CSV table of C-alpha atoms in Angstrom, one decimal:
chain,number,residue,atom,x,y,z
V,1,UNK,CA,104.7,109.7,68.5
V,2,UNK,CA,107.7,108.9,70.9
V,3,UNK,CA,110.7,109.2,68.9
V,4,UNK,CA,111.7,112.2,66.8
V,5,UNK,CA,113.8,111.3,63.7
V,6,UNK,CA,116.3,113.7,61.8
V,7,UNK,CA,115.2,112.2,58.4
V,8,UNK,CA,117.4,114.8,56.2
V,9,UNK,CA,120.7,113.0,58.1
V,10,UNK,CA,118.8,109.8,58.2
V,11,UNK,CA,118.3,109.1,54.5
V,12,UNK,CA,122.1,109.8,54.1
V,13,UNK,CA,123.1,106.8,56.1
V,14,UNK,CA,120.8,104.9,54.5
V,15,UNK,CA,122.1,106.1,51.0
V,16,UNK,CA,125.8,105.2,52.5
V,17,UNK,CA,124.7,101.6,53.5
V,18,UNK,CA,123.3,101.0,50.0
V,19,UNK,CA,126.1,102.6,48.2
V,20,UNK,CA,128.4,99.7,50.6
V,21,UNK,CA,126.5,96.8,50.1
V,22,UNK,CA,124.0,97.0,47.8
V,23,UNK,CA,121.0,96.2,50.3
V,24,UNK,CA,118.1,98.3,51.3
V,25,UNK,CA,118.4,99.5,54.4
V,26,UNK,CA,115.7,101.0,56.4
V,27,UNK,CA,114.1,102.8,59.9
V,28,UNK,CA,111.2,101.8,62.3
V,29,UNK,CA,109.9,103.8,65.2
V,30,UNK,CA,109.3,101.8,68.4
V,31,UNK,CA,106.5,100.5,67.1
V,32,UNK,CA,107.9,98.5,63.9
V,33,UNK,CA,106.8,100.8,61.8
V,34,UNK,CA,108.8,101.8,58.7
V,35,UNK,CA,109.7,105.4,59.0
V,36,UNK,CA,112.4,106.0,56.1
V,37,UNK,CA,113.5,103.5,53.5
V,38,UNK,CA,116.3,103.8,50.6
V,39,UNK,CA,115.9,102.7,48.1
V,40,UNK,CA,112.7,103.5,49.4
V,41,UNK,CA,110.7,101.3,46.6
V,42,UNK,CA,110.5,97.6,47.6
V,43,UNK,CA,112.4,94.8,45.4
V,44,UNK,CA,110.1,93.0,42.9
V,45,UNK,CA,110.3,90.2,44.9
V,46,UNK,CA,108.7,91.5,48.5
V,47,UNK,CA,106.3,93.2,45.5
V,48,UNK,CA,104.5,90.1,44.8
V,49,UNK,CA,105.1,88.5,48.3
V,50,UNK,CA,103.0,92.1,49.2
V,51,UNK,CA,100.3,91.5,46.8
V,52,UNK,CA,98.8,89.1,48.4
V,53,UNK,CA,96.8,89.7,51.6
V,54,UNK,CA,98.4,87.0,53.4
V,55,UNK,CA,102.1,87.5,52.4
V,56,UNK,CA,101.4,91.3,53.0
V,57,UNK,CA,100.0,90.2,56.7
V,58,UNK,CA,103.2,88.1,56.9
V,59,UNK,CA,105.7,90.5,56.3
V,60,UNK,CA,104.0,92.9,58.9
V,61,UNK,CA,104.0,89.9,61.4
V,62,UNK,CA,107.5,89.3,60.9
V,63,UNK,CA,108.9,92.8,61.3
V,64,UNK,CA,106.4,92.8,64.7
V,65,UNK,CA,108.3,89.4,65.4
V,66,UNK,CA,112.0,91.0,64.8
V,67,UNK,CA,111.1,94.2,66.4
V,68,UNK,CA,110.2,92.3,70.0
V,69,UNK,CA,113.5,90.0,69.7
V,70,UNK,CA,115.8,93.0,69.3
V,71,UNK,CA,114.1,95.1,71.9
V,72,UNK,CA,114.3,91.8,74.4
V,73,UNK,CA,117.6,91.1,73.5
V,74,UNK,CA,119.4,94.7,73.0
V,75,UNK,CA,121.5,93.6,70.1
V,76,UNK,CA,122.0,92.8,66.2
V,77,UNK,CA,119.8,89.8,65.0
V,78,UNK,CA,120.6,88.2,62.0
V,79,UNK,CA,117.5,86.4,61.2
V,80,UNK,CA,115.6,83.8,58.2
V,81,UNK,CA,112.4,86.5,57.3
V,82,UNK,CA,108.8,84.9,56.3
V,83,UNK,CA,109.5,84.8,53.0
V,84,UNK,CA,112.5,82.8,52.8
V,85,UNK,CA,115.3,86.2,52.6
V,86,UNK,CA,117.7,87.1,55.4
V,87,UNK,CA,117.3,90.2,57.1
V,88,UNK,CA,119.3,92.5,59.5
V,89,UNK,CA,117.5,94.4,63.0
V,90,UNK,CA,119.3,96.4,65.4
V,91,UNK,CA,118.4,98.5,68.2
V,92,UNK,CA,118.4,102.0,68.5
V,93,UNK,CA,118.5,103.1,72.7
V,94,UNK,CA,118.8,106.2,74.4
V,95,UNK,CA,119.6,105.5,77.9
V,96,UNK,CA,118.8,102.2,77.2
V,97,UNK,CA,115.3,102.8,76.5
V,98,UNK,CA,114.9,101.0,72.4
V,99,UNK,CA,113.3,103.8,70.2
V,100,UNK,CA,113.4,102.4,67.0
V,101,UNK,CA,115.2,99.9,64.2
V,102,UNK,CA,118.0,99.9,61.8
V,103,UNK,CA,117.5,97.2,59.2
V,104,UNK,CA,118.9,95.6,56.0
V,105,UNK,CA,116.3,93.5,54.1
V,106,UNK,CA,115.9,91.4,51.1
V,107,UNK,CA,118.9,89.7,51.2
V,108,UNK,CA,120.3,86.3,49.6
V,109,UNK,CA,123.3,84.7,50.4
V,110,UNK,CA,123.8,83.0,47.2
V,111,UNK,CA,126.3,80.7,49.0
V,112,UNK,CA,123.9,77.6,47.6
V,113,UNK,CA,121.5,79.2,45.2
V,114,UNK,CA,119.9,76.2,44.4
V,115,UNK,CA,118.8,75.5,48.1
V,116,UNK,CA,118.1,78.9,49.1
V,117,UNK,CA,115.5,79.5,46.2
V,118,UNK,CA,114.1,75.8,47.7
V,119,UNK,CA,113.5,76.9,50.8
V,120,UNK,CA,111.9,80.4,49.8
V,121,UNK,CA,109.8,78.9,47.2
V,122,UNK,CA,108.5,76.5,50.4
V,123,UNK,CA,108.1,79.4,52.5
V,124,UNK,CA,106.1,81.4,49.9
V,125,UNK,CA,104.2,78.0,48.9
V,126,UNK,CA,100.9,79.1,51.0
V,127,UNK,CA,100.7,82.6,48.8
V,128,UNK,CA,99.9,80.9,45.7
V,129,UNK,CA,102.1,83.3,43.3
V,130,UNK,CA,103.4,82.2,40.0
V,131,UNK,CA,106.5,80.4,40.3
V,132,UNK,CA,107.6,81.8,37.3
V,133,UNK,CA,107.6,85.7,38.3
V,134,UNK,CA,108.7,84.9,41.8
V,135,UNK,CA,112.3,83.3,40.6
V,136,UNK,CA,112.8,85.7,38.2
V,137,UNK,CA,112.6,88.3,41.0
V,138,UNK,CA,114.3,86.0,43.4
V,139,UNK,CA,117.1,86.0,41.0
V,140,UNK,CA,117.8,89.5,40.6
V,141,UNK,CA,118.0,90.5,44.5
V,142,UNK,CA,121.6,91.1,45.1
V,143,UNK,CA,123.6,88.3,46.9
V,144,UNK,CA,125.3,89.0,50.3
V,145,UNK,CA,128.3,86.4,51.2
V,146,UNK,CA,127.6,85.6,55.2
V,147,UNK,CA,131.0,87.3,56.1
V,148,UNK,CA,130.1,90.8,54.1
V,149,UNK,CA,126.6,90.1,55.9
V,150,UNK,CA,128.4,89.6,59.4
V,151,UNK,CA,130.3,93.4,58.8
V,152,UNK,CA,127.4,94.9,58.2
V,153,UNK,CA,125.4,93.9,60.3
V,154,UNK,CA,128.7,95.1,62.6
V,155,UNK,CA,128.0,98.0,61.0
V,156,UNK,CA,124.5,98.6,61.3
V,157,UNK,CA,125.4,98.4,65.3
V,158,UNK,CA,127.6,101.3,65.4
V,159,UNK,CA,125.5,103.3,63.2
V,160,UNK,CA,122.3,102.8,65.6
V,161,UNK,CA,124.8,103.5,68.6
V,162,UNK,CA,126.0,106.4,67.0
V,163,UNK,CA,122.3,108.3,66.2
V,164,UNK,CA,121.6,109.7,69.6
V,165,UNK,CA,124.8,111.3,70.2
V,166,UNK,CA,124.8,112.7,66.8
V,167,UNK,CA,121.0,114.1,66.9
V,168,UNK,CA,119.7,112.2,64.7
V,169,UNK,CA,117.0,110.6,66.8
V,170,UNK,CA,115.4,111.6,70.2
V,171,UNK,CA,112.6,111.2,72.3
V,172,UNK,CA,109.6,113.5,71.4
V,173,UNK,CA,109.1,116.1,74.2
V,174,UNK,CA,106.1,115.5,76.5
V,175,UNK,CA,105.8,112.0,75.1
V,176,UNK,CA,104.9,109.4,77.6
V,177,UNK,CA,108.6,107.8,76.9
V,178,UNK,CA,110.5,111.2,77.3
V,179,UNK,CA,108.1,111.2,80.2
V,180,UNK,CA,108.9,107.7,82.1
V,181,UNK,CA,113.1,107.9,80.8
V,182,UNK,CA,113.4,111.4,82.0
V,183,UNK,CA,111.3,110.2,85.7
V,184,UNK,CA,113.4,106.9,85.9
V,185,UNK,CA,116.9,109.5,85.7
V,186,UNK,CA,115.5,111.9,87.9
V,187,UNK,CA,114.3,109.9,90.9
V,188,UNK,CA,116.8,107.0,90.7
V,189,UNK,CA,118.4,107.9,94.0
V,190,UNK,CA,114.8,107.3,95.4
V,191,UNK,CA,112.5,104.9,96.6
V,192,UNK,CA,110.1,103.5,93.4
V,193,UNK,CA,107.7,101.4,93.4
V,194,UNK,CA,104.9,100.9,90.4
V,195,UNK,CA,102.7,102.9,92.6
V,196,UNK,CA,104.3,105.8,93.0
V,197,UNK,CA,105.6,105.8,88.9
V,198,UNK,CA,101.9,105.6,88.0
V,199,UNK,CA,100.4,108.4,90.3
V,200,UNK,CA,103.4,110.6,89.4
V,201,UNK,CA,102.9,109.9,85.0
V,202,UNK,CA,99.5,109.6,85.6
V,203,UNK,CA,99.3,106.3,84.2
V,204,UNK,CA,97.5,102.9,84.9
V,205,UNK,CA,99.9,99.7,85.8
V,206,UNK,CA,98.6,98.4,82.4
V,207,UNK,CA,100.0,101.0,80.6
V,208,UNK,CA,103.2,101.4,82.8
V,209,UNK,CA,103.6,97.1,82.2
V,210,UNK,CA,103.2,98.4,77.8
V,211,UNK,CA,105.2,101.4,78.0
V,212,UNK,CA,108.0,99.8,79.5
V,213,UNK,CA,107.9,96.6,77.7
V,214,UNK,CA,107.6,98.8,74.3
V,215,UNK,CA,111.0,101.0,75.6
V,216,UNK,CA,113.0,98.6,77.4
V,217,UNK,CA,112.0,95.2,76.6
V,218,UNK,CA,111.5,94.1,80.3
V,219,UNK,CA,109.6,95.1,83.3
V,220,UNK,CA,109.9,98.5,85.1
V,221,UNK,CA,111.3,96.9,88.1
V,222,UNK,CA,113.8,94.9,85.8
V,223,UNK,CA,115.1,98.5,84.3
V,224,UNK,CA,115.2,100.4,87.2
V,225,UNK,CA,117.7,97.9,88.6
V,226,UNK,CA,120.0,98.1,85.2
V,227,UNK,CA,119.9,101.6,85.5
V,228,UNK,CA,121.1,101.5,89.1
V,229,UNK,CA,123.7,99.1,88.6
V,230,UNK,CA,125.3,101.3,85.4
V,231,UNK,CA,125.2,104.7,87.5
V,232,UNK,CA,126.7,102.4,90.6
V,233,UNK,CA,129.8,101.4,87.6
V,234,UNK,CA,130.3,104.8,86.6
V,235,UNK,CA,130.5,105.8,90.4
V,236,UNK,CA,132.5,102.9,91.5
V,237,UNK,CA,135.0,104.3,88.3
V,238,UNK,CA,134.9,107.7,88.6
V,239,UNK,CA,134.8,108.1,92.4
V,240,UNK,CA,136.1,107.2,95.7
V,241,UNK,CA,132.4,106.7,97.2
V,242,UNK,CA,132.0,103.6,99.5
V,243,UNK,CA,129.2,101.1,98.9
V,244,UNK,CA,127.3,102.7,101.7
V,245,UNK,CA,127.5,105.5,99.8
V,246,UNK,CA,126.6,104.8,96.6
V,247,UNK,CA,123.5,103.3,97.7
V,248,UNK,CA,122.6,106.7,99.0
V,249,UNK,CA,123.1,107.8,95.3
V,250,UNK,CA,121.2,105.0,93.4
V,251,UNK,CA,118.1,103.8,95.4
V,252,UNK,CA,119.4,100.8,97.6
V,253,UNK,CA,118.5,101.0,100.9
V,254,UNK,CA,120.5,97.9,102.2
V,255,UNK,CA,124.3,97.8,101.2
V,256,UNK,CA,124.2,94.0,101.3
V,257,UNK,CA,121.8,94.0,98.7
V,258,UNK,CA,123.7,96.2,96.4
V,259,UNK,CA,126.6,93.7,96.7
V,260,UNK,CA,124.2,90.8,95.6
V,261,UNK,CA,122.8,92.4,93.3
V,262,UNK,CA,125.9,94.1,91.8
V,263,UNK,CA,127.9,90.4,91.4
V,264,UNK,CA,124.7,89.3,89.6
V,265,UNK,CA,124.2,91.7,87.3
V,266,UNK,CA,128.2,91.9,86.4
V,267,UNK,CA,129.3,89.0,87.6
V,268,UNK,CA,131.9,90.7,90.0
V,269,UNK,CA,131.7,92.6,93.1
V,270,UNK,CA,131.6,96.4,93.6
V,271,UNK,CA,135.4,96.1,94.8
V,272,UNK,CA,136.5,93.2,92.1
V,273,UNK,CA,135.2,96.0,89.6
V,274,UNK,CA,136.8,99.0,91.1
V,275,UNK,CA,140.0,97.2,91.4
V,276,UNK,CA,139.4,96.0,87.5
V,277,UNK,CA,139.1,99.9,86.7
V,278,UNK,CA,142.1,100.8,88.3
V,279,UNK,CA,144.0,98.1,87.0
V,280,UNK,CA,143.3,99.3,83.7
V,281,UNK,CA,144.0,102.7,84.1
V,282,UNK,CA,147.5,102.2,85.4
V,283,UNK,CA,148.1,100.0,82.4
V,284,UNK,CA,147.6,102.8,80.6
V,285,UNK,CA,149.3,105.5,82.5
C-alpha cells in the first residue's frame, strides 16, 4: 500500500462534512479504492443499483473513471455518476504526487425533480430493477441546490489540501511512491533520464510509465519538468540567484532553455515573475 491514512482524524472530517450538508462523503487510496466512508452504509438507492452485477461493475467503473480525470486534471470534478446522481472528486497531493480521493456521492439536485428522476431511471434502464423500489429510494436521497454543491465541493478542496500538512495522510515508507517522490526531490538538481530512475528504483520503464501515471497523472519527464519549474519560482522569490544559476540548482543545463520553458509553463518569464513577486511584496510593505 502507498498511502498511509490517519483514519481516527479522517472519519471526523467526514462526520463534519455530513453534519454540513447532509451527503456522504468518503476516501480512496490511489487506486480508487474506498478506504473510509461516513455514513459508512450506502443509501438505499446505490443498494439496489449494487445488487445487480452490472450496476455493481458500473459503479466500480465510474469511480476508476473519476479517479483518472481528477489525477489528470489536479482539481475538483463535479461530475453526472453511472447511475444518474451527481458526485463530487478531489485530489489529494503530496508534492504533487495524487495519493488518494475526497468525495461526496449520492447526490440530487432537486432543482427539476421531475427530469432528474427521468434521466436516472434512463441510466439505470439496462439494470432491470423495479421501478417502484428504485423511486422510492430515489426520492429519499437528500437534495443538494447547485450553489450549496459548488461550496462544497470548494470545500472538499481545502480539506484534501489541508490533510498532508496536518498528518493525516502520507506516503507509506519504503513504498515504491515514497520511493520515486522522495528520488525525484533528491536528485532534481541532476541529470535524469528514465534510464537512470529505473536502475536506481530498480524498476522496469513499464512500471516507471504505471507508477507515475498512477501518482502524478502524466509522464515522468512531464513531472520532473513541473517540479523544476516550482523549485525555479520559489528561488526566483526567495532569492537573488541568476538564471544561470538556478539552473545549476534544478537540472537545466542550458539557461535558454529554462527561459522557454519557464514562459511556457507560467506564461511569464523568469524576470516578468521576479519582478511580479516584488511588486507584490512592496504593495504590502
Amino acid at each position: 500500500m502507498g498511502t498511509v491514512f490517519n483514519k481516527k482524524e479522517l472519519l471526523v472530517l467526514l462526520q463534519d462534512f455530513h453534519c454540513l450538508t447532509g451527503l456522504r462523503s468518503a476516501v480512496f487510496d490511489s487506486y480508487g479504492i474506498e478506504v473510509l466512508a461516513y455514513p459508512p452504509e450506502l443509501p438505499a438507492y446505490c443498494r439496489l443499483i449494487r445488487s445487480v452485477p452490472d450496476g455493481k461493475t458500473g459503479c466500480y467503473l465510474c469511480d476508476q473513471a473519476a479517479c483518472r480525470k481528477a489525477t489528470r486534471q489536479k482539481q475538483t470534478i463535479i461530475y453526472p455518476c453511472h447511475a444518474g446522481l451527481i458526485e463530487v472528486i478531489t485530489p489529494v497531493q503530496i508534492d504533487g504526487a495524487v495519493v488518494g480521493f475526497l468525495l461526496l456521492s449520492h447526490i440530487v439536485q432537486g432543482a427539476d425533480e421531475q427530469s432528474e428522476w427521468s434521466y436516472a431511471q434512463k441510466c439505470c434502464s439496462a439494470y432491470a430493477i423495479d421501478k417502484t423500489a428504485l423511486q422510492k429510494a430515489y426520492n429519499v436521497l437528500p437534495h443538494t441546490p447547485y450553489p450549496v454543491l459548488k461550496s462544497a465541493a470548494d470545500l472538499l478542496a481545502l480539506a484534501a489540501a489541508a490533510l498532508y500538512q496536518k498528518g493525516l495522510t502520507r506516503l507509506a515508507a519504503g513504498s515504491a511512491q515514497e520511493k520515486l517522490s522522495r528520488y525525484l526531490a533528491e536528485h532534481l538538481d541532476e541529470t535524469l533520464t528514465n534510464e537512470t530512475i529505473c536502475r536506481d528504483l530498480s524498476l522496469s520503464r513499464t512500471g516507471l510509465y504505471y507508477l507515475s501515471r498512477q501518482l502524478y497523472g502524466c509522464g515522468i519527464n512531464e513531472q520532473i519538468t513541473h517540479l523544476r519549474i516550482q523549485k525555479a519560482m520559489k528561488l526566483l522569490c526567495d532569492t537573488n540567484l541568476s538564471n544561470a544559476q538556478i539552473c545549476q540548482q534544478i537540472g537545466f543545463l542550458d539557461d535558454n532553455y529554462f527561459y522557454r520553458v519557464f514562459r511556457k509553463q507560467t506564461g511569464l518569464t523568469p524576470r516578468q515573475y521576479r519582478d511580479s513577486i516584488l511588486a507584490d511584496t512592496a504593495k504590502t510593505e
